[in-house]
GROMACS .gro file of N, CA and C in nm:
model
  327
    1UNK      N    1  -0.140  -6.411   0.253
    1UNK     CA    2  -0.223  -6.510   0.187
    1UNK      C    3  -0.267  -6.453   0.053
    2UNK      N    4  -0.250  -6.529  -0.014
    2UNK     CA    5  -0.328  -6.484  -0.206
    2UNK      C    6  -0.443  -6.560  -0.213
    3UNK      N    7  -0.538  -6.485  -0.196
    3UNK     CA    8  -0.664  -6.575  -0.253
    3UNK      C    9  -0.749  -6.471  -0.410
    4UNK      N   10  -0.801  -6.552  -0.479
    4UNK     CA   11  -0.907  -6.487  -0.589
    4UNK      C   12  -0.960  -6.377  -0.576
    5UNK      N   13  -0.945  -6.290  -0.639
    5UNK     CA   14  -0.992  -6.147  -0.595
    5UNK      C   15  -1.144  -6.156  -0.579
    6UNK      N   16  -1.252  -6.261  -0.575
    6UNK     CA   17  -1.361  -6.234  -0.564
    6UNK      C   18  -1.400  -6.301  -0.429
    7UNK      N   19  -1.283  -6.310  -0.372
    7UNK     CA   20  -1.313  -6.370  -0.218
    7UNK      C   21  -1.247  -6.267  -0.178
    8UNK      N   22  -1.338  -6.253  -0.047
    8UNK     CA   23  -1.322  -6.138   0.069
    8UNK      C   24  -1.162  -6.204   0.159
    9UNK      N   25  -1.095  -6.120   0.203
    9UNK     CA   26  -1.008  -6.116   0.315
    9UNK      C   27  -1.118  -6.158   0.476
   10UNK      N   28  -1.039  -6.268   0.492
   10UNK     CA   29  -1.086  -6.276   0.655
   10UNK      C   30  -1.200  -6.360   0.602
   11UNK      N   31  -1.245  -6.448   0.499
   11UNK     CA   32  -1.346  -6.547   0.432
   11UNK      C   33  -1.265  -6.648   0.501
   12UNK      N   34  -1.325  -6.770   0.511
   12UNK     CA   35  -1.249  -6.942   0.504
   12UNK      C   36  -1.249  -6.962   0.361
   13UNK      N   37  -1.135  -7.039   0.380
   13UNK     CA   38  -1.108  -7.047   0.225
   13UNK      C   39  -1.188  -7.191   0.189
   14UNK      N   40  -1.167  -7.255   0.033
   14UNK     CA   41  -1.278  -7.357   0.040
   14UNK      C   42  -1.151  -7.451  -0.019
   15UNK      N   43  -1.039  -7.424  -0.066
   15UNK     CA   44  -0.894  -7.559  -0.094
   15UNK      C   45  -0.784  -7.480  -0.043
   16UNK      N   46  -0.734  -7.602  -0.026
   16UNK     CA   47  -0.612  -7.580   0.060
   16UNK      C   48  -0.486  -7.597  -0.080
   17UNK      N   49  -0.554  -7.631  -0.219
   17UNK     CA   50  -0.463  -7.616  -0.321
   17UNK      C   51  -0.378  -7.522  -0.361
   18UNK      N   52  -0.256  -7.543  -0.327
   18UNK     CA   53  -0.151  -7.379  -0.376
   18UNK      C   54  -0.232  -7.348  -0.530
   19UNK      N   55  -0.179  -7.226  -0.572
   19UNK     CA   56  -0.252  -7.153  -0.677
   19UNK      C   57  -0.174  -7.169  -0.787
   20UNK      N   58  -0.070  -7.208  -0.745
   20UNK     CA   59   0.094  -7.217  -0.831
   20UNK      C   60   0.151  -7.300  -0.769
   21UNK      N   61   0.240  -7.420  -0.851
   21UNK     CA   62   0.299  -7.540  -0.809
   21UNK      C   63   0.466  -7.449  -0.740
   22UNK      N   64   0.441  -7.530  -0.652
   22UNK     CA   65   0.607  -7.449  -0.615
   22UNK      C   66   0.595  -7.303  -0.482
   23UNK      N   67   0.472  -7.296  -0.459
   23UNK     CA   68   0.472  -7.193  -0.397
   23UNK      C   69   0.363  -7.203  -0.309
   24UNK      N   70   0.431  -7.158  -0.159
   24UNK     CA   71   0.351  -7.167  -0.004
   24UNK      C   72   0.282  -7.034   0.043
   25UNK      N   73   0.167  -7.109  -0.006
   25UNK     CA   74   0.012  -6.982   0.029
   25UNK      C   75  -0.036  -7.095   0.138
   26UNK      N   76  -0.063  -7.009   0.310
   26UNK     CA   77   0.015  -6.870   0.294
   26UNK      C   78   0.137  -6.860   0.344
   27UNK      N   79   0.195  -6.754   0.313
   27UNK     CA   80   0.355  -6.783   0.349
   27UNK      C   81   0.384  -6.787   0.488
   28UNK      N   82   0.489  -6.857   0.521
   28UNK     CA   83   0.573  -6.844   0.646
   28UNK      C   84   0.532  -6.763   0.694
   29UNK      N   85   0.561  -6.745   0.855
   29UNK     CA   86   0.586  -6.628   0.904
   29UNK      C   87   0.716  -6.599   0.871
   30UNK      N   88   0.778  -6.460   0.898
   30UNK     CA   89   0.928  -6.458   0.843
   30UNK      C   90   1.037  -6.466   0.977
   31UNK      N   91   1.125  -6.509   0.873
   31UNK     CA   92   1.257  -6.563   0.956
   31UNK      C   93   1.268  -6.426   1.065
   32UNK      N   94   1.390  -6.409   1.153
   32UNK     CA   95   1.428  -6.311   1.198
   32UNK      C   96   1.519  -6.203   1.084
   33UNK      N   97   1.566  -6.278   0.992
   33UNK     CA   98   1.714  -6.186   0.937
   33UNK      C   99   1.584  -6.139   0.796
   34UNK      N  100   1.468  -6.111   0.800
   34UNK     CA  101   1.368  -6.092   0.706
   34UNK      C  102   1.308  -5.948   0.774
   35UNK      N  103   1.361  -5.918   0.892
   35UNK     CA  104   1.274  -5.850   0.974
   35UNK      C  105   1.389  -5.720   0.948
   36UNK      N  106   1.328  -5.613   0.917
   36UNK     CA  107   1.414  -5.457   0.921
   36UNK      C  108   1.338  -5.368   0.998
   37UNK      N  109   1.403  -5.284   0.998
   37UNK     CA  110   1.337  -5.126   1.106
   37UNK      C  111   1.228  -5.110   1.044
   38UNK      N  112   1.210  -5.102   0.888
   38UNK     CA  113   1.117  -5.044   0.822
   38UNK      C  114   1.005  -5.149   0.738
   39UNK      N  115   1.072  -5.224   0.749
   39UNK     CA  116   0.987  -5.306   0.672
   39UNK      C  117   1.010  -5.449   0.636
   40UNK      N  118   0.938  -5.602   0.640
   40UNK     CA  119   0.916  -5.705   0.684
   40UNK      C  120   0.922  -5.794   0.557
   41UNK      N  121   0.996  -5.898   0.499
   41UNK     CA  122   0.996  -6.001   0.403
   41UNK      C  123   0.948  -6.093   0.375
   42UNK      N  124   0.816  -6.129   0.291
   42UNK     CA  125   0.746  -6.253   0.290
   42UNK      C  126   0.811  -6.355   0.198
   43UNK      N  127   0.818  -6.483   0.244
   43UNK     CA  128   0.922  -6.541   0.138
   43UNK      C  129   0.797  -6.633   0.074
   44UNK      N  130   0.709  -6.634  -0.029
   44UNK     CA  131   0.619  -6.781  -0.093
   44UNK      C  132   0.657  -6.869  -0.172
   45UNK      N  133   0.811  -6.847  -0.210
   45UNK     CA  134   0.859  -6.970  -0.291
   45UNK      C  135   0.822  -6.948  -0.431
   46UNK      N  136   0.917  -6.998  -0.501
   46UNK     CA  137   0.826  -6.938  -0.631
   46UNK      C  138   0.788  -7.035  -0.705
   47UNK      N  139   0.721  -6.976  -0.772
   47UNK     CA  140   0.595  -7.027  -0.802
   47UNK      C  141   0.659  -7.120  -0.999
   48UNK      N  142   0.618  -7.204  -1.009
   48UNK     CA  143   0.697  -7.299  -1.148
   48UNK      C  144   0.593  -7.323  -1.232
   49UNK      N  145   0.488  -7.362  -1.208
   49UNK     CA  146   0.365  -7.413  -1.302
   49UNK      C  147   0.190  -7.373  -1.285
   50UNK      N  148   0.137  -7.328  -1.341
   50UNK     CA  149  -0.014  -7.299  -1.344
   50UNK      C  150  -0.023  -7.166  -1.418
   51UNK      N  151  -0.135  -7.105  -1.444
   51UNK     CA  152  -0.164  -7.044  -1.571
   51UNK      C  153  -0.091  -6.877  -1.479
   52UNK      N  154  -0.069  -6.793  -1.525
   52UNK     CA  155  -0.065  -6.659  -1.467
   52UNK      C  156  -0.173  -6.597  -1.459
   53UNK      N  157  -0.224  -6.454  -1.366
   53UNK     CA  158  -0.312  -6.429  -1.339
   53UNK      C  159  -0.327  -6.243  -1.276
   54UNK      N  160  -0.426  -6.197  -1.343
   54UNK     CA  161  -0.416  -6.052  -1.258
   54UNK      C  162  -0.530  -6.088  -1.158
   55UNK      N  163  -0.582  -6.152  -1.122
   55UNK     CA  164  -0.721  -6.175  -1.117
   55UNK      C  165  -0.694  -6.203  -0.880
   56UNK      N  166  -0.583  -6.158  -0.853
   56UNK     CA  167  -0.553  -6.213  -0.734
   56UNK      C  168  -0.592  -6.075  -0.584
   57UNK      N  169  -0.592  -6.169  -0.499
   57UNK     CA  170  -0.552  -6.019  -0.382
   57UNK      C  171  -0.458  -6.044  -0.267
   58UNK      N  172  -0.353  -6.005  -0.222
   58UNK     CA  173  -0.317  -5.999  -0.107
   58UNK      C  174  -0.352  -5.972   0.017
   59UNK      N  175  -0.386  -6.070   0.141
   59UNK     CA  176  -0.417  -6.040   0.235
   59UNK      C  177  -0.311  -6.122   0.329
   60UNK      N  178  -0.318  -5.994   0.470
   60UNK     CA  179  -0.224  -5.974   0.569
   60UNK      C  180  -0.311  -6.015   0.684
   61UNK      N  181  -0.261  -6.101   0.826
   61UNK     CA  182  -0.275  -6.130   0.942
   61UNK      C  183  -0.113  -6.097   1.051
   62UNK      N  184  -0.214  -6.039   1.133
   62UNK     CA  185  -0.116  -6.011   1.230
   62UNK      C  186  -0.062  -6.162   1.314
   63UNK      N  187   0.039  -6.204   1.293
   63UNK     CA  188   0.148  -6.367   1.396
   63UNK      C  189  -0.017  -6.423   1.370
   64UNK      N  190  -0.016  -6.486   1.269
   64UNK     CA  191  -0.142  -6.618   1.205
   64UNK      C  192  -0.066  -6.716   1.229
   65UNK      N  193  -0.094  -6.834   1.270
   65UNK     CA  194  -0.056  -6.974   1.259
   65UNK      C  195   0.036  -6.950   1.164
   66UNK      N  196   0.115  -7.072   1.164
   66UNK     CA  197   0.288  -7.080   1.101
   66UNK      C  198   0.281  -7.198   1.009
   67UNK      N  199   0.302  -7.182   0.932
   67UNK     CA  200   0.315  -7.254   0.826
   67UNK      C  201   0.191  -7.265   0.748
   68UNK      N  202   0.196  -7.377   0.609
   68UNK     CA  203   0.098  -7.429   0.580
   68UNK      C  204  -0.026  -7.497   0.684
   69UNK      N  205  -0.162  -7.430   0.601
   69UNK     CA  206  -0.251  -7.463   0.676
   69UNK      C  207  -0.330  -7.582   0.706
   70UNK      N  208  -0.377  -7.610   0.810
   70UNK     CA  209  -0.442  -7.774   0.856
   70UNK      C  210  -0.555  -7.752   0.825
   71UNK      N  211  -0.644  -7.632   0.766
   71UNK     CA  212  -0.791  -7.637   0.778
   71UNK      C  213  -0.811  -7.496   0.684
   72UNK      N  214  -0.878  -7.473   0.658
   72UNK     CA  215  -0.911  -7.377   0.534
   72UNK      C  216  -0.990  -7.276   0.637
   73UNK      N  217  -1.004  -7.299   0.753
   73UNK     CA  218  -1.032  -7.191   0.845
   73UNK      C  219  -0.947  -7.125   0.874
   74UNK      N  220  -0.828  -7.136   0.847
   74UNK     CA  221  -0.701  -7.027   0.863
   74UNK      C  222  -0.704  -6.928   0.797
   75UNK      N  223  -0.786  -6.948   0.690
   75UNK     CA  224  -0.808  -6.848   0.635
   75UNK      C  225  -0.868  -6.749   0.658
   76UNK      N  226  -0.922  -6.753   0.784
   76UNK     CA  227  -1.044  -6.656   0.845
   76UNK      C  228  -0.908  -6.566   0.933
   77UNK      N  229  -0.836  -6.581   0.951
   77UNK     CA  230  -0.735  -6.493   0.997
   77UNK      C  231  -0.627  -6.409   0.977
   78UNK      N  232  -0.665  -6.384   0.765
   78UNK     CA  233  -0.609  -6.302   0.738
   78UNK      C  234  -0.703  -6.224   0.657
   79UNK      N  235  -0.747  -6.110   0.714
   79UNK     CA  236  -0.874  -6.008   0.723
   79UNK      C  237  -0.790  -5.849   0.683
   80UNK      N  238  -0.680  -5.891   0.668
   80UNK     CA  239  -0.659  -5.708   0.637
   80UNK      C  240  -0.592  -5.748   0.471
   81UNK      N  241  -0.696  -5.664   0.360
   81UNK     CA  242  -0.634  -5.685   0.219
   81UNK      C  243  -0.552  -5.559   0.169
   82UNK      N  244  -0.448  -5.600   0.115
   82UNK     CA  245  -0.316  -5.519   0.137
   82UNK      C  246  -0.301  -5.496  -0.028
   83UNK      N  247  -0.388  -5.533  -0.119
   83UNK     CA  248  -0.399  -5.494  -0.280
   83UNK      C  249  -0.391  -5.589  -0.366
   84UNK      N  250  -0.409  -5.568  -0.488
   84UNK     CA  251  -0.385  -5.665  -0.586
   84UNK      C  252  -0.261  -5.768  -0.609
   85UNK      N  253  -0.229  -5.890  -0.645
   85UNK     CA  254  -0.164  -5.956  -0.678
   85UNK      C  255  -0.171  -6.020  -0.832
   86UNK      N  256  -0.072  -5.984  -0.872
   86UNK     CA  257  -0.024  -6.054  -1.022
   86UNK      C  258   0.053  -6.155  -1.027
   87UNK      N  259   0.029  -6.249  -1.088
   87UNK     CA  260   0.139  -6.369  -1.104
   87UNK      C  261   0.152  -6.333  -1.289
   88UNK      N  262   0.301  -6.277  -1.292
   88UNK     CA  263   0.301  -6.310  -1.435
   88UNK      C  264   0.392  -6.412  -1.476
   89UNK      N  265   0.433  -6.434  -1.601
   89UNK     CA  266   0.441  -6.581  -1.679
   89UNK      C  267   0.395  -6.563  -1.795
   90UNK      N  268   0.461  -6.648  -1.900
   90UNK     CA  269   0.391  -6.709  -2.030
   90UNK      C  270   0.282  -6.773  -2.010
   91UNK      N  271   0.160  -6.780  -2.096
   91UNK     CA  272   0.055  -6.855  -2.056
   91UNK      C  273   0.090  -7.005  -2.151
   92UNK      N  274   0.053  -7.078  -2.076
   92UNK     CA  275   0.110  -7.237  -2.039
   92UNK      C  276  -0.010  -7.354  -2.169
   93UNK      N  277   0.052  -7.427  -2.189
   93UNK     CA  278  -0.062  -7.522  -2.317
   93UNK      C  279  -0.022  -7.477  -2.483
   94UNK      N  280   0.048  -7.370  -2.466
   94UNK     CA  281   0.113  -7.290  -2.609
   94UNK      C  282   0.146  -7.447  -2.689
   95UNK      N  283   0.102  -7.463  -2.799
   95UNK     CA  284   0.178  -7.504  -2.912
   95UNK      C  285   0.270  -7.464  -2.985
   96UNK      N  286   0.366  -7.517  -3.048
   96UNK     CA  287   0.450  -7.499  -3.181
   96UNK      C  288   0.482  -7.567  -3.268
   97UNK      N  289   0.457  -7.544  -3.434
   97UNK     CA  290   0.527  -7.670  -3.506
   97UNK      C  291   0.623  -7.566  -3.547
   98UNK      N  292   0.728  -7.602  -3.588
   98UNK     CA  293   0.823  -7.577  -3.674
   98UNK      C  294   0.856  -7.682  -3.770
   99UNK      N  295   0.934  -7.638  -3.861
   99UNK     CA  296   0.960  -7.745  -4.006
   99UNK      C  297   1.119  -7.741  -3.989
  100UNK      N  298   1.199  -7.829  -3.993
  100UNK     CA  299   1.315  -7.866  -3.986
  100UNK      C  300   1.420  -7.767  -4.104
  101UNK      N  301   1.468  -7.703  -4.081
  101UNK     CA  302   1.525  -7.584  -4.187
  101UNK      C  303   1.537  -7.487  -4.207
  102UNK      N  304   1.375  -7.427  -4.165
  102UNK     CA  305   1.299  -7.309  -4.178
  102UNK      C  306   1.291  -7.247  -4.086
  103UNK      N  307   1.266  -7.082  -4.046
  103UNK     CA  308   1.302  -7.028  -3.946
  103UNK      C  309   1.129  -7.033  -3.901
  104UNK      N  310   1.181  -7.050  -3.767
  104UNK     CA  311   1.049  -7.030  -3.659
  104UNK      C  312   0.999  -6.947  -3.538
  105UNK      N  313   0.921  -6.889  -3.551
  105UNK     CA  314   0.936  -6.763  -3.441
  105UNK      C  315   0.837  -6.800  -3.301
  106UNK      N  316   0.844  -6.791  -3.197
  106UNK     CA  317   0.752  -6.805  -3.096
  106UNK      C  318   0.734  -6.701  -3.002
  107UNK      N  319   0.627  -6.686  -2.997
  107UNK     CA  320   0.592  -6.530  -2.934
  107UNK      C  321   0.484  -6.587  -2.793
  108UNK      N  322   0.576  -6.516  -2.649
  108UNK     CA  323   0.522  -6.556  -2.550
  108UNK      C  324   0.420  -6.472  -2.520
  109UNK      N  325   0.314  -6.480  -2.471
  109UNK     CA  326   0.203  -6.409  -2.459
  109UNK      C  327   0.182  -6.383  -2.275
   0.00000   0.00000   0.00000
């Protein structure tokens, strides 16, 4: 689960709004062919539209309900925070004019 780094792990969450269009918070549980000796694959889809962000945290539940959530109390069942999350990206609303001729430069931020 990715929630705002100023919310606690193992909180209820208060929207059930993905954070990023395109992408399932919280993720799946994972398939079987996701599963290795050593270590486990979260798939969240990726993510297409909304601003980028360092500002996130990752938190982990041990077999939590499956799928997208029915109640923002699901959120109370992922209580172990596993570190920061970054969504990076260009930041989104950017303008540009250019003049028909003339060279134009755009610099993603």
């Amino acid at each position: 689960l990715i929630r705002h780094a100023s919310q606690s792990c193992g909180d209820n969450g208060v929207s059930l709004t993905a954070l990023w269009v395109g992408m399932t918070n919280p993720s799946p549980r994972p398939r079987a062919a996701d599963v290795a000796e050593a270590a486990i694959s979260y798939e969240f889809a990726t993510g297409i539209n909304n601003q980028p962000s360092t500002s996130y945290q990752l938190c982990w539940a041990y077999n939590p309900p499956n799928g997208v959530p029915g109640a923002t109390s699901i959120y109370s069942e992922y209580r172990v925070s596993v570190g920061s999350f970054t969504m990076n990206g260009p930041e989104q609303g950017q303008k540009l004019i250019c003049q028909l001729g003339a060279g134009c430069n755009l610099a993603i931020q």
